[in-house]
């Protein structure tokens, strides 16, 4: 089993939830306690915790915690408050499918066992399962990374975006542990620098050879045959296989097609949204202008969509805990899982 000594993305100890504040990384390692539902809403919305699976785990604990003082309610009222709280949490980041997937699981657990303890047990289960899923993704995707390869990734689909190991990074950690030598090229990922602050930091922390690039340098590296594979995570995969991921992912998929490089996506099967037909049907989160403008830009208006849609036709394969699938095989793959 691959072991990482990185700080945990989130902690559940003594009935308390703490989140590693990812806005402060890599300068400071600080945990923030989350006591109230409103704290969780804000922490997910302001990216204290981010990355689809980590958002789901944090939301599961926060939703369960919100029902701690509600056990005196009758079953119907308990379930009604639980559903309301879930809806409220789902609104904090609309694009990541794992958020509503996780809160739905807590609501279903509440139907079965309407107690605080029952909900917490389900949240712990979601948390533990995520680690096993990331390990399996690592095993299924490892063969894509060969000795001497340069692998390009975008944003952070790393350990910090999950319970541990990450999705896109899991095959990297797997191969690194097996002694395979390769380099990871990390897009800095404007406007919030998840690549520069989080991915470059966590891969370097683990001893993987990393090179950081500005987002606008990728095409030049492709043109000079310096990219062998692109491997990214995703916030949602729709029924037709469209991939929604951090803004800038689509650029890489187009570059891959132009230069004949494989474009792979890694995610848990809980990221598949089988009820949404295509990427165009997904609510893409729009974030505040100041994230783009920073402190040095002229005070103009900006565009700030947090995610883009990569058409299924540009995706070479999707690595999951159950193996690798393609858009053409997706409906059979999802049917087999049921
Ligand atoms: O806005 P963020 O930082 O939450 O965006 C994260 C991503 O785009 C990740 O690639 C995605 O959530 C997959 S995480 C395993």
mmCIF file of C-alpha atoms and ligand atoms in Angstrom:
data_model
loop_
_atom_site.group_PDB
_atom_site.id
_atom_site.type_symbol
_atom_site.label_atom_id
_atom_site.label_comp_id
_atom_site.label_asym_id
_atom_site.label_seq_id
_atom_site.Cartn_x
_atom_site.Cartn_y
_atom_site.Cartn_z
ATOM 1 C CA UNK A 1 0.000 0.000 0.000
ATOM 2 C CA UNK A 2 1.299 3.494 -0.889
ATOM 3 C CA UNK A 3 1.962 5.538 2.264
ATOM 4 C CA UNK A 4 2.040 9.351 2.190
ATOM 5 C CA UNK A 5 3.221 11.502 5.068
ATOM 6 C CA UNK A 6 1.306 14.571 3.856
ATOM 7 C CA UNK A 7 -0.968 16.395 6.322
ATOM 8 C CA UNK A 8 -4.510 14.988 6.293
ATOM 9 C CA UNK A 9 -7.059 16.887 4.204
ATOM 10 C CA UNK A 10 -9.611 16.596 6.986
ATOM 11 C CA UNK A 11 -9.785 15.089 10.441
ATOM 12 C CA UNK A 12 -12.612 13.457 12.319
ATOM 13 C CA UNK A 13 -11.541 13.092 15.943
ATOM 14 C CA UNK A 14 -13.522 13.076 19.202
ATOM 15 C CA UNK A 15 -16.708 13.939 17.338
ATOM 16 C CA UNK A 16 -15.114 17.057 15.843
ATOM 17 C CA UNK A 17 -14.494 17.909 12.204
ATOM 18 C CA UNK A 18 -11.374 19.914 11.268
ATOM 19 C CA UNK A 19 -10.372 20.945 7.772
ATOM 20 C CA UNK A 20 -6.865 21.664 6.568
ATOM 21 C CA UNK A 21 -7.170 25.270 5.377
ATOM 22 C CA UNK A 22 -6.048 24.870 1.761
ATOM 23 C CA UNK A 23 -6.177 28.634 1.142
ATOM 24 C CA UNK A 24 -3.114 28.998 3.363
ATOM 25 C CA UNK A 25 -1.033 26.252 1.716
ATOM 26 C CA UNK A 26 1.810 25.830 1.233
ATOM 27 C CA UNK A 27 2.922 28.634 3.606
ATOM 28 C CA UNK A 28 0.979 27.448 6.648
ATOM 29 C CA UNK A 29 -0.509 24.165 7.841
ATOM 30 C CA UNK A 30 -3.545 25.211 9.833
ATOM 31 C CA UNK A 31 -6.704 23.248 10.671
ATOM 32 C CA UNK A 32 -10.073 24.934 11.004
ATOM 33 C CA UNK A 33 -12.789 23.428 13.182
ATOM 34 C CA UNK A 34 -16.260 23.233 11.714
ATOM 35 C CA UNK A 35 -19.037 23.257 14.294
ATOM 36 C CA UNK A 36 -22.065 24.628 12.475
ATOM 37 C CA UNK A 37 -23.682 23.995 9.120
ATOM 38 C CA UNK A 38 -23.075 27.630 8.127
ATOM 39 C CA UNK A 39 -19.316 27.197 8.866
ATOM 40 C CA UNK A 40 -19.254 24.172 6.552
ATOM 41 C CA UNK A 41 -21.150 26.031 3.814
ATOM 42 C CA UNK A 42 -18.619 28.863 3.981
ATOM 43 C CA UNK A 43 -15.559 26.574 4.219
ATOM 44 C CA UNK A 44 -16.592 24.699 1.075
ATOM 45 C CA UNK A 45 -17.637 27.846 -0.771
ATOM 46 C CA UNK A 46 -14.432 29.762 0.024
ATOM 47 C CA UNK A 47 -12.223 26.709 -0.807
ATOM 48 C CA UNK A 48 -10.872 26.060 2.694
ATOM 49 C CA UNK A 49 -11.650 22.496 1.589
ATOM 50 C CA UNK A 50 -11.883 21.850 -2.159
ATOM 51 C CA UNK A 51 -11.632 19.061 -4.719
ATOM 52 C CA UNK A 52 -14.744 17.013 -5.455
ATOM 53 C CA UNK A 53 -14.216 13.953 -3.173
ATOM 54 C CA UNK A 54 -12.931 16.057 -0.225
ATOM 55 C CA UNK A 55 -15.930 18.382 -0.551
ATOM 56 C CA UNK A 56 -18.215 15.329 -0.396
ATOM 57 C CA UNK A 57 -16.541 13.932 2.722
ATOM 58 C CA UNK A 58 -16.564 17.303 4.508
ATOM 59 C CA UNK A 59 -20.233 17.820 3.603
ATOM 60 C CA UNK A 60 -21.149 14.336 4.858
ATOM 61 C CA UNK A 61 -19.632 15.006 8.294
ATOM 62 C CA UNK A 62 -21.048 18.545 8.447
ATOM 63 C CA UNK A 63 -24.544 17.348 7.577
ATOM 64 C CA UNK A 64 -24.379 14.586 10.178
ATOM 65 C CA UNK A 65 -23.088 17.074 12.776
ATOM 66 C CA UNK A 66 -25.961 19.443 12.022
ATOM 67 C CA UNK A 67 -28.346 16.791 13.363
ATOM 68 C CA UNK A 68 -26.536 16.325 16.725
ATOM 69 C CA UNK A 69 -29.020 18.377 18.725
ATOM 70 C CA UNK A 70 -32.056 17.175 16.750
ATOM 71 C CA UNK A 71 -32.554 13.712 18.168
ATOM 72 C CA UNK A 72 -35.581 14.764 20.178
ATOM 73 C CA UNK A 73 -37.458 15.246 16.885
ATOM 74 C CA UNK A 74 -39.811 12.552 15.648
ATOM 75 C CA UNK A 75 -38.692 10.559 12.588
ATOM 76 C CA UNK A 76 -40.612 12.662 10.030
ATOM 77 C CA UNK A 77 -39.334 15.975 11.415
ATOM 78 C CA UNK A 78 -35.781 14.606 11.758
ATOM 79 C CA UNK A 79 -35.798 13.603 8.085
ATOM 80 C CA UNK A 80 -37.368 16.867 6.980
ATOM 81 C CA UNK A 81 -34.679 18.974 8.776
ATOM 82 C CA UNK A 82 -31.966 16.645 7.443
ATOM 83 C CA UNK A 83 -33.199 17.114 3.857
ATOM 84 C CA UNK A 84 -33.399 20.897 4.279
ATOM 85 C CA UNK A 85 -29.854 21.016 5.636
ATOM 86 C CA UNK A 86 -28.651 18.852 2.742
ATOM 87 C CA UNK A 87 -30.246 21.196 0.220
ATOM 88 C CA UNK A 88 -28.632 24.177 1.884
ATOM 89 C CA UNK A 89 -25.175 22.528 1.763
ATOM 90 C CA UNK A 90 -25.633 21.464 -1.867
ATOM 91 C CA UNK A 91 -25.916 25.130 -2.830
ATOM 92 C CA UNK A 92 -22.399 26.061 -1.672
ATOM 93 C CA UNK A 93 -20.642 24.696 -4.806
ATOM 94 C CA UNK A 94 -23.043 23.691 -7.537
ATOM 95 C CA UNK A 95 -20.728 21.868 -9.981
ATOM 96 C CA UNK A 96 -18.987 19.148 -7.906
ATOM 97 C CA UNK A 97 -21.267 16.101 -8.115
ATOM 98 C CA UNK A 98 -19.710 14.409 -5.073
ATOM 99 C CA UNK A 99 -21.246 17.103 -2.871
ATOM 100 C CA UNK A 100 -24.885 16.164 -3.557
ATOM 101 C CA UNK A 101 -23.896 12.486 -3.883
ATOM 102 C CA UNK A 102 -22.514 12.512 -0.317
ATOM 103 C CA UNK A 103 -25.354 14.502 1.229
ATOM 104 C CA UNK A 104 -27.831 12.131 -0.488
ATOM 105 C CA UNK A 105 -26.068 9.180 1.126
ATOM 106 C CA UNK A 106 -26.407 10.806 4.552
ATOM 107 C CA UNK A 107 -30.116 11.491 3.894
ATOM 108 C CA UNK A 108 -30.690 7.846 2.861
ATOM 109 C CA UNK A 109 -28.861 6.712 6.031
ATOM 110 C CA UNK A 110 -31.179 9.029 7.996
ATOM 111 C CA UNK A 111 -34.233 7.278 6.540
ATOM 112 C CA UNK A 112 -32.847 3.922 7.710
ATOM 113 C CA UNK A 113 -31.644 5.098 11.096
ATOM 114 C CA UNK A 114 -32.754 8.614 12.095
ATOM 115 C CA UNK A 115 -30.083 9.169 14.767
ATOM 116 C CA UNK A 116 -26.981 11.327 14.992
ATOM 117 C CA UNK A 117 -24.863 8.207 15.495
ATOM 118 C CA UNK A 118 -26.303 6.541 12.403
ATOM 119 C CA UNK A 119 -25.463 9.592 10.275
ATOM 120 C CA UNK A 120 -21.934 9.847 11.631
ATOM 121 C CA UNK A 121 -21.331 6.171 10.900
ATOM 122 C CA UNK A 122 -22.317 6.789 7.272
ATOM 123 C CA UNK A 123 -19.984 9.807 7.046
ATOM 124 C CA UNK A 124 -17.083 7.735 8.445
ATOM 125 C CA UNK A 125 -17.926 5.066 5.896
ATOM 126 C CA UNK A 126 -17.793 7.599 3.012
ATOM 127 C CA UNK A 127 -14.449 8.853 4.358
ATOM 128 C CA UNK A 128 -12.898 5.362 4.655
ATOM 129 C CA UNK A 129 -14.250 4.201 1.308
ATOM 130 C CA UNK A 130 -12.616 7.181 -0.396
ATOM 131 C CA UNK A 131 -9.138 6.029 0.611
ATOM 132 C CA UNK A 132 -9.755 2.535 -0.786
ATOM 133 C CA UNK A 133 -11.154 4.072 -3.994
ATOM 134 C CA UNK A 134 -8.092 6.292 -4.500
ATOM 135 C CA UNK A 135 -5.835 3.271 -3.957
ATOM 136 C CA UNK A 136 -7.741 1.311 -6.594
ATOM 137 C CA UNK A 137 -7.592 4.233 -9.060
ATOM 138 C CA UNK A 138 -3.822 4.292 -8.514
ATOM 139 C CA UNK A 139 -3.532 0.610 -9.363
ATOM 140 C CA UNK A 140 -5.783 0.826 -12.444
ATOM 141 C CA UNK A 141 -4.015 3.907 -13.831
ATOM 142 C CA UNK A 142 -0.401 3.077 -12.993
ATOM 143 C CA UNK A 143 0.373 1.415 -16.348
ATOM 144 C CA UNK A 144 -0.268 4.711 -18.150
ATOM 145 C CA UNK A 145 2.883 6.210 -16.607
ATOM 146 C CA UNK A 146 6.065 4.698 -17.970
ATOM 147 C CA UNK A 147 9.672 5.278 -17.040
ATOM 148 C CA UNK A 148 10.969 8.569 -18.504
ATOM 149 C CA UNK A 149 7.471 9.997 -19.175
ATOM 150 C CA UNK A 150 6.456 13.608 -18.681
ATOM 151 C CA UNK A 151 2.918 13.732 -17.315
ATOM 152 C CA UNK A 152 1.003 17.016 -17.371
ATOM 153 C CA UNK A 153 -1.704 17.714 -14.779
ATOM 154 C CA UNK A 154 -3.975 20.662 -14.063
ATOM 155 C CA UNK A 155 -5.426 22.078 -10.837
ATOM 156 C CA UNK A 156 -5.247 19.723 -7.853
ATOM 157 C CA UNK A 157 -6.782 16.285 -8.127
ATOM 158 C CA UNK A 158 -4.295 15.209 -5.501
ATOM 159 C CA UNK A 159 -4.230 13.901 -1.992
ATOM 160 C CA UNK A 160 -5.502 17.282 -0.815
ATOM 161 C CA UNK A 161 -8.620 16.917 -2.964
ATOM 162 C CA UNK A 162 -9.529 13.539 -1.416
ATOM 163 C CA UNK A 163 -9.088 11.677 1.866
ATOM 164 C CA UNK A 164 -5.582 10.740 0.685
ATOM 165 C CA UNK A 165 -3.618 9.835 -2.511
ATOM 166 C CA UNK A 166 -5.901 11.787 -4.847
ATOM 167 C CA UNK A 167 -7.412 10.662 -8.117
ATOM 168 C CA UNK A 168 -5.166 11.947 -10.939
ATOM 169 C CA UNK A 169 -2.176 11.733 -8.599
ATOM 170 C CA UNK A 170 -2.896 8.191 -7.342
ATOM 171 C CA UNK A 171 -1.245 6.501 -10.378
ATOM 172 C CA UNK A 172 1.703 8.869 -9.903
ATOM 173 C CA UNK A 173 2.095 7.910 -6.247
ATOM 174 C CA UNK A 174 1.715 4.245 -7.180
ATOM 175 C CA UNK A 175 4.463 4.372 -9.815
ATOM 176 C CA UNK A 176 6.718 6.511 -7.638
ATOM 177 C CA UNK A 177 6.439 3.914 -4.854
ATOM 178 C CA UNK A 178 7.317 1.221 -7.408
ATOM 179 C CA UNK A 179 10.539 3.099 -8.267
ATOM 180 C CA UNK A 180 9.459 4.292 -11.742
ATOM 181 C CA UNK A 181 11.194 7.583 -12.657
ATOM 182 C CA UNK A 182 8.999 10.170 -14.391
ATOM 183 C CA UNK A 183 8.368 13.890 -14.257
ATOM 184 C CA UNK A 184 5.120 15.701 -13.545
ATOM 185 C CA UNK A 185 4.515 19.026 -15.255
ATOM 186 C CA UNK A 186 2.062 21.066 -13.202
ATOM 187 C CA UNK A 187 -0.033 23.901 -14.642
ATOM 188 C CA UNK A 188 -0.091 26.691 -12.079
ATOM 189 C CA UNK A 189 -3.888 26.935 -12.618
ATOM 190 C CA UNK A 190 -4.989 30.552 -12.596
ATOM 191 C CA UNK A 191 -6.798 32.259 -11.000
ATOM 192 C CA UNK A 192 -6.385 30.484 -7.629
ATOM 193 C CA UNK A 193 -3.145 28.572 -8.266
ATOM 194 C CA UNK A 194 -4.250 25.134 -7.045
ATOM 195 C CA UNK A 195 -1.528 23.652 -9.276
ATOM 196 C CA UNK A 196 1.263 25.870 -7.998
ATOM 197 C CA UNK A 197 0.231 25.987 -4.334
ATOM 198 C CA UNK A 198 -1.179 22.492 -3.855
ATOM 199 C CA UNK A 199 -0.202 19.955 -6.548
ATOM 200 C CA UNK A 200 3.412 21.073 -6.983
ATOM 201 C CA UNK A 201 3.764 21.183 -3.211
ATOM 202 C CA UNK A 202 2.244 17.767 -2.468
ATOM 203 C CA UNK A 203 4.090 15.931 -5.262
ATOM 204 C CA UNK A 204 7.387 17.530 -4.263
ATOM 205 C CA UNK A 205 6.641 16.655 -0.605
ATOM 206 C CA UNK A 206 6.331 13.021 -1.712
ATOM 207 C CA UNK A 207 9.641 13.180 -3.582
ATOM 208 C CA UNK A 208 8.226 13.195 -7.128
ATOM 209 C CA UNK A 209 10.121 15.186 -9.775
ATOM 210 C CA UNK A 210 7.941 18.258 -10.503
ATOM 211 C CA UNK A 211 8.178 21.145 -12.951
ATOM 212 C CA UNK A 212 5.784 24.049 -12.594
ATOM 213 C CA UNK A 213 4.583 25.952 -15.664
ATOM 214 C CA UNK A 214 2.323 28.943 -16.245
ATOM 215 C CA UNK A 215 -0.910 27.791 -17.869
ATOM 216 C CA UNK A 216 -0.006 29.539 -21.131
ATOM 217 C CA UNK A 217 3.198 27.502 -21.557
ATOM 218 C CA UNK A 218 1.548 24.129 -22.129
ATOM 219 C CA UNK A 219 1.229 24.419 -25.932
ATOM 220 C CA UNK A 220 4.941 25.080 -26.307
ATOM 221 C CA UNK A 221 5.798 21.965 -24.318
ATOM 222 C CA UNK A 222 3.473 19.878 -26.503
ATOM 223 C CA UNK A 223 5.033 21.390 -29.619
ATOM 224 C CA UNK A 224 8.464 20.285 -28.386
ATOM 225 C CA UNK A 225 7.313 16.696 -27.651
ATOM 226 C CA UNK A 226 7.749 17.271 -23.934
ATOM 227 C CA UNK A 227 4.353 15.875 -22.870
ATOM 228 C CA UNK A 228 3.629 12.116 -23.003
ATOM 229 C CA UNK A 229 0.336 12.043 -21.130
ATOM 230 C CA UNK A 230 -2.229 14.394 -19.599
ATOM 231 C CA UNK A 231 -3.895 13.143 -16.436
ATOM 232 C CA UNK A 232 -6.510 15.238 -14.631
ATOM 233 C CA UNK A 233 -9.369 14.816 -12.165
ATOM 234 C CA UNK A 234 -12.978 15.845 -12.620
ATOM 235 C CA UNK A 235 -15.874 17.340 -10.689
ATOM 236 C CA UNK A 236 -18.572 15.632 -12.737
ATOM 237 C CA UNK A 237 -18.854 13.259 -15.680
ATOM 238 C CA UNK A 238 -22.218 13.423 -17.452
ATOM 239 C CA UNK A 239 -24.125 10.494 -18.988
ATOM 240 C CA UNK A 240 -22.529 10.995 -22.421
ATOM 241 C CA UNK A 241 -18.986 11.073 -20.964
ATOM 242 C CA UNK A 242 -18.425 14.855 -21.018
ATOM 243 C CA UNK A 243 -15.925 15.843 -18.344
ATOM 244 C CA UNK A 244 -16.350 18.938 -16.191
ATOM 245 C CA UNK A 245 -13.131 20.007 -14.524
ATOM 246 C CA UNK A 246 -11.160 23.092 -13.529
ATOM 247 C CA UNK A 247 -11.167 25.869 -16.107
ATOM 248 C CA UNK A 248 -8.234 25.266 -18.445
ATOM 249 C CA UNK A 249 -8.747 21.514 -18.734
ATOM 250 C CA UNK A 250 -10.437 21.879 -22.127
ATOM 251 C CA UNK A 251 -7.353 23.695 -23.484
ATOM 252 C CA UNK A 252 -5.248 20.652 -22.580
ATOM 253 C CA UNK A 253 -7.681 18.181 -24.154
ATOM 254 C CA UNK A 254 -7.609 20.172 -27.407
ATOM 255 C CA UNK A 255 -3.804 20.259 -27.308
ATOM 256 C CA UNK A 256 -3.745 16.490 -26.755
ATOM 257 C CA UNK A 257 -5.936 15.901 -29.805
ATOM 258 C CA UNK A 258 -3.814 18.242 -31.939
ATOM 259 C CA UNK A 259 -0.503 16.693 -30.888
ATOM 260 C CA UNK A 260 -1.663 13.068 -30.598
ATOM 261 C CA UNK A 261 -1.188 12.722 -26.838
ATOM 262 C CA UNK A 262 -3.479 10.668 -24.551
ATOM 263 C CA UNK A 263 -5.869 12.629 -22.327
ATOM 264 C CA UNK A 264 -6.990 10.597 -19.277
ATOM 265 C CA UNK A 265 -9.331 11.539 -16.457
ATOM 266 C CA UNK A 266 -9.349 9.895 -13.016
ATOM 267 C CA UNK A 267 -12.329 9.872 -10.644
ATOM 268 C CA UNK A 268 -14.353 7.729 -8.252
ATOM 269 C CA UNK A 269 -17.543 6.300 -9.759
ATOM 270 C CA UNK A 270 -19.449 8.652 -7.408
ATOM 271 C CA UNK A 271 -18.448 11.502 -9.772
ATOM 272 C CA UNK A 272 -20.603 10.029 -12.594
ATOM 273 C CA UNK A 273 -23.853 11.933 -12.951
ATOM 274 C CA UNK A 274 -25.913 9.474 -14.980
ATOM 275 C CA UNK A 275 -29.048 11.661 -14.797
ATOM 276 C CA UNK A 276 -27.544 14.657 -16.572
ATOM 277 C CA UNK A 277 -27.316 14.022 -20.315
ATOM 278 C CA UNK A 278 -24.412 16.287 -21.351
ATOM 279 C CA UNK A 279 -21.928 18.826 -20.030
ATOM 280 C CA UNK A 280 -24.070 21.654 -21.407
ATOM 281 C CA UNK A 281 -26.758 20.714 -18.852
ATOM 282 C CA UNK A 282 -24.435 21.299 -15.881
ATOM 283 C CA UNK A 283 -24.520 24.411 -13.733
ATOM 284 C CA UNK A 284 -20.989 25.815 -14.039
ATOM 285 C CA UNK A 285 -19.991 27.723 -10.926
ATOM 286 C CA UNK A 286 -19.190 31.400 -11.554
ATOM 287 C CA UNK A 287 -16.843 32.848 -8.965
ATOM 288 C CA UNK A 288 -16.129 36.457 -7.924
ATOM 289 C CA UNK A 289 -14.309 38.858 -10.256
ATOM 290 C CA UNK A 290 -11.605 39.695 -7.682
ATOM 291 C CA UNK A 291 -10.178 36.162 -7.950
ATOM 292 C CA UNK A 292 -9.196 37.014 -11.527
ATOM 293 C CA UNK A 293 -8.322 40.656 -10.972
ATOM 294 C CA UNK A 294 -6.147 40.162 -7.883
ATOM 295 C CA UNK A 295 -4.545 43.326 -6.573
ATOM 296 C CA UNK A 296 -2.563 44.302 -9.621
ATOM 297 C CA UNK A 297 -5.133 44.364 -12.433
ATOM 298 C CA UNK A 298 -7.024 47.445 -13.591
ATOM 299 C CA UNK A 299 -10.454 47.662 -12.003
ATOM 300 C CA UNK A 300 -12.383 46.217 -14.912
ATOM 301 C CA UNK A 301 -15.005 43.502 -15.043
ATOM 302 C CA UNK A 302 -13.805 39.921 -15.466
ATOM 303 C CA UNK A 303 -15.025 36.480 -16.436
ATOM 304 C CA UNK A 304 -14.527 33.784 -13.803
ATOM 305 C CA UNK A 305 -16.124 30.422 -14.641
ATOM 306 C CA UNK A 306 -14.552 27.901 -12.247
ATOM 307 C CA UNK A 307 -14.912 24.899 -14.588
ATOM 308 C CA UNK A 308 -15.026 24.015 -18.266
ATOM 309 C CA UNK A 309 -16.552 21.144 -20.236
ATOM 310 C CA UNK A 310 -14.321 18.747 -22.143
ATOM 311 C CA UNK A 311 -16.383 16.883 -24.769
ATOM 312 C CA UNK A 312 -16.346 13.103 -24.389
ATOM 313 C CA UNK A 313 -14.817 12.778 -27.865
ATOM 314 C CA UNK A 314 -11.547 14.296 -26.580
ATOM 315 C CA UNK A 315 -11.204 11.899 -23.632
ATOM 316 C CA UNK A 316 -8.997 8.816 -24.140
ATOM 317 C CA UNK A 317 -10.267 7.090 -21.005
ATOM 318 C CA UNK A 318 -11.633 7.509 -17.485
ATOM 319 C CA UNK A 319 -9.818 5.718 -14.671
ATOM 320 C CA UNK A 320 -12.072 4.643 -11.807
ATOM 321 C CA UNK A 321 -11.833 2.308 -8.833
ATOM 322 C CA UNK A 322 -13.456 -0.361 -11.046
ATOM 323 C CA UNK A 323 -11.058 -0.027 -13.971
ATOM 324 C CA UNK A 324 -10.683 2.180 -17.035
ATOM 325 C CA UNK A 325 -13.661 3.052 -19.214
ATOM 326 C CA UNK A 326 -14.333 5.164 -22.310
ATOM 327 C CA UNK A 327 -17.265 7.396 -23.236
ATOM 328 C CA UNK A 328 -18.545 4.764 -25.724
ATOM 329 C CA UNK A 329 -18.599 2.106 -22.992
ATOM 330 C CA UNK A 330 -19.827 4.374 -20.233
ATOM 331 C CA UNK A 331 -23.477 3.344 -20.105
ATOM 332 C CA UNK A 332 -22.543 -0.376 -20.024
ATOM 333 C CA UNK A 333 -19.888 0.390 -17.391
ATOM 334 C CA UNK A 334 -22.434 2.243 -15.224
ATOM 335 C CA UNK A 335 -25.054 -0.503 -15.693
ATOM 336 C CA UNK A 336 -22.557 -3.129 -14.567
ATOM 337 C CA UNK A 337 -21.962 -1.149 -11.356
ATOM 338 C CA UNK A 338 -25.636 -1.282 -10.351
HETATM 339 O O1 LIG B 1 -12.171 24.613 -7.514
HETATM 340 P P1 LIG B 1 -11.510 23.358 -7.015
HETATM 341 O O2 LIG B 1 -10.125 23.589 -6.499
HETATM 342 O O3 LIG B 1 -12.384 22.604 -6.055
HETATM 343 O O4 LIG B 1 -11.379 22.453 -8.330
HETATM 344 C C1 LIG B 1 -10.909 21.153 -8.184
HETATM 345 C C2 LIG B 1 -10.782 20.431 -9.460
HETATM 346 O O5 LIG B 1 -11.086 20.941 -10.518
HETATM 347 C C3 LIG B 1 -10.325 19.011 -9.375
HETATM 348 O O6 LIG B 1 -9.662 18.636 -10.548
HETATM 349 C C4 LIG B 1 -11.544 18.096 -9.187
HETATM 350 O O7 LIG B 1 -12.321 18.504 -8.124
HETATM 351 C C5 LIG B 1 -11.132 16.688 -9.006
HETATM 352 S S1 LIG B 1 -10.504 16.418 -7.370
HETATM 353 C C6 LIG B 1 -9.981 14.814 -7.209
#
